[in-house]
């Protein structure tokens, strides 16, 4: 079956279950010829509660099979209040999931590490009887989210933390066998500091650490989610680009992994052929009561190929496989315009994949109009004064329950603006392909007539443009070969 929804806001080409709440992607691993994507999942509703691990697998990133829920909290056990985030590794015939065991009576911010093992390709997991790492190091005020990988003949683990001295941190462990772990100390730690020229900071604590090792003479990247105990403080995705020296990661200034407001807690997958893939969690940007009424919340981003360039910049692009989701070629337009009158480029559906090349002139941009009268629209435009690309959703929904705001990412003036934009019902992922940056946001258009694309520029400014758009086909989600299982019964 396809993921085509009745709900006009539920994406079709982004992975998520048919209903209920999801958040962090977890345990991304290639095993037995399949990409496995686990994720935080509440099988009982569309709010953040009752954390299980949902599970999909795919041979090709296009056709997905739901597998039974992988991890379920054990009543009265170490993970009684949730199987929180972590990752998984393939060890021969075994899949071993490492995760954060949550008990609210233990500590709201400390989730020690435990594991569960599958011997049948991820269809069933057997949890261990006790915690793998039962205690956190002294001075940790937050501790969670293991990330494990093979390093030579042994294994390494990173764990996210906040320290009593005010630093966010990633801790490191080593093991010869996935069972006996030795604490090595800090992998990296910093006091909160600005990220680039933004008002965002690196956080009181570092959640969901992920590690992209240096390769082919290029530096590596330590990726984490900037966490604050105060939920009102904006959170963001941060990368530190550098290299290991003496078991410690040494890096330059922090940079944003995603410049948008609606992407958090990404996870990496080491794919065959040395390629690295990244999925993130895109939360809702609308009132909770709305998503609860619709019966679902949260979606995973498209898989992204991620690398560090020779110049030390982090680069992302949609996985190459996603080109196969392109359907009808609905827009093909090129030419030169002279502002301020916009140029109509053509119509698109609610899910499309777009490429564009624009000259870097003042006001150069694209507008997605989602109502016939043009009162509702999503804007992508170039600000020549600041050298930034702006993605503006202030007018993207006539429903006041949807969040607004405009967001920016650096955009060099010495080259054409090259874009790849994936729009899927209520999510837009804007890739600035000329630099490898990306900006993710959610928006909720009310118009139900065909959407239209326009090219814009500032008054008395000429703009050369070339734009192509294709309908975006849905992912194929198979009927589960075994019951992909909601738990028996419901919580009281």
PDB file of C-alpha atoms in Angstrom, residues 21-27 38-44 48-54 69-75 77-87 97-104 106 111-116 125-128 131 144-146 487:
ATOM      1  CA  UNK A  21       3.103  10.140  18.080  1.00  0.00           C
ATOM      2  CA  UNK A  22       6.682   9.680  16.889  1.00  0.00           C
ATOM      3  CA  UNK A  23       9.855  11.542  17.719  1.00  0.00           C
ATOM      4  CA  UNK A  24      13.587  10.749  17.556  1.00  0.00           C
ATOM      5  CA  UNK A  25      14.855   8.326  14.918  1.00  0.00           C
ATOM      6  CA  UNK A  26      16.752   5.590  16.784  1.00  0.00           C
ATOM      7  CA  UNK A  27      18.935   2.628  15.996  1.00  0.00           C
ATOM      8  CA  UNK A  38      13.668   2.602  14.564  1.00  0.00           C
ATOM      9  CA  UNK A  39      11.981   5.588  16.168  1.00  0.00           C
ATOM     10  CA  UNK A  40      10.425   6.791  19.394  1.00  0.00           C
ATOM     11  CA  UNK A  41       6.754   5.848  19.324  1.00  0.00           C
ATOM     12  CA  UNK A  42       3.672   6.206  21.503  1.00  0.00           C
ATOM     13  CA  UNK A  43       1.287   3.449  20.393  1.00  0.00           C
ATOM     14  CA  UNK A  44      -1.555   4.868  22.491  1.00  0.00           C
ATOM     15  CA  UNK A  48       4.788  12.530  23.984  1.00  0.00           C
ATOM     16  CA  UNK A  49       4.221   9.626  26.392  1.00  0.00           C
ATOM     17  CA  UNK A  50       4.588   5.832  26.682  1.00  0.00           C
ATOM     18  CA  UNK A  51       7.843   5.678  24.729  1.00  0.00           C
ATOM     19  CA  UNK A  52       8.360   2.482  22.743  1.00  0.00           C
ATOM     20  CA  UNK A  53      10.586   1.841  19.725  1.00  0.00           C
ATOM     21  CA  UNK A  54       8.724   1.581  16.435  1.00  0.00           C
ATOM     22  CA  UNK A  69       7.281  -2.800  17.922  1.00  0.00           C
ATOM     23  CA  UNK A  70      10.901  -3.450  18.868  1.00  0.00           C
ATOM     24  CA  UNK A  71      11.147  -2.190  22.452  1.00  0.00           C
ATOM     25  CA  UNK A  72       8.374  -1.985  25.035  1.00  0.00           C
ATOM     26  CA  UNK A  73       8.751  -0.674  28.614  1.00  0.00           C
ATOM     27  CA  UNK A  74       8.758  -3.388  31.271  1.00  0.00           C
ATOM     28  CA  UNK A  75       6.214  -2.787  34.012  1.00  0.00           C
ATOM     29  CA  UNK A  77      11.451  -2.634  35.367  1.00  0.00           C
ATOM     30  CA  UNK A  78      14.417  -0.349  34.786  1.00  0.00           C
ATOM     31  CA  UNK A  79      12.706   1.138  31.718  1.00  0.00           C
ATOM     32  CA  UNK A  80       9.198   1.211  33.230  1.00  0.00           C
ATOM     33  CA  UNK A  81       8.560   4.800  32.100  1.00  0.00           C
ATOM     34  CA  UNK A  82       9.933   4.548  28.610  1.00  0.00           C
ATOM     35  CA  UNK A  83      12.465   3.044  26.237  1.00  0.00           C
ATOM     36  CA  UNK A  84      14.119   6.336  25.318  1.00  0.00           C
ATOM     37  CA  UNK A  85      16.593   7.141  22.546  1.00  0.00           C
ATOM     38  CA  UNK A  86      19.731   5.309  21.499  1.00  0.00           C
ATOM     39  CA  UNK A  87      21.077   3.363  18.542  1.00  0.00           C
ATOM     40  CA  UNK A  97      19.811  -2.029  20.457  1.00  0.00           C
ATOM     41  CA  UNK A  98      21.341   0.349  22.996  1.00  0.00           C
ATOM     42  CA  UNK A  99      18.866   2.685  24.639  1.00  0.00           C
ATOM     43  CA  UNK A 100      18.125   5.013  27.534  1.00  0.00           C
ATOM     44  CA  UNK A 101      16.122   3.335  30.311  1.00  0.00           C
ATOM     45  CA  UNK A 102      13.687   5.816  31.807  1.00  0.00           C
ATOM     46  CA  UNK A 103      12.161   5.734  35.278  1.00  0.00           C
ATOM     47  CA  UNK A 104      10.730   9.003  36.541  1.00  0.00           C
ATOM     48  CA  UNK A 106      15.025   7.478  39.398  1.00  0.00           C
ATOM     49  CA  UNK A 111      18.487   7.521  31.892  1.00  0.00           C
ATOM     50  CA  UNK A 112      21.155   4.845  32.335  1.00  0.00           C
ATOM     51  CA  UNK A 113      22.076   2.610  29.406  1.00  0.00           C
ATOM     52  CA  UNK A 114      20.670  -0.820  28.696  1.00  0.00           C
ATOM     53  CA  UNK A 115      20.286  -3.143  25.695  1.00  0.00           C
ATOM     54  CA  UNK A 116      17.996  -5.567  23.898  1.00  0.00           C
ATOM     55  CA  UNK A 125      14.023  -8.278  20.760  1.00  0.00           C
ATOM     56  CA  UNK A 126      14.972  -9.754  24.114  1.00  0.00           C
ATOM     57  CA  UNK A 127      15.870  -7.143  26.740  1.00  0.00           C
ATOM     58  CA  UNK A 128      18.716  -7.782  29.133  1.00  0.00           C
ATOM     59  CA  UNK A 131      21.216  -2.286  33.221  1.00  0.00           C
ATOM     60  CA  UNK A 144      21.232   9.739  28.141  1.00  0.00           C
ATOM     61  CA  UNK A 145      21.225   8.678  24.472  1.00  0.00           C
ATOM     62  CA  UNK A 146      23.992   6.156  23.695  1.00  0.00           C
ATOM     63  CA  UNK A 487       0.611  -3.647  22.202  1.00  0.00           C
TER      64      UNK A 487
END
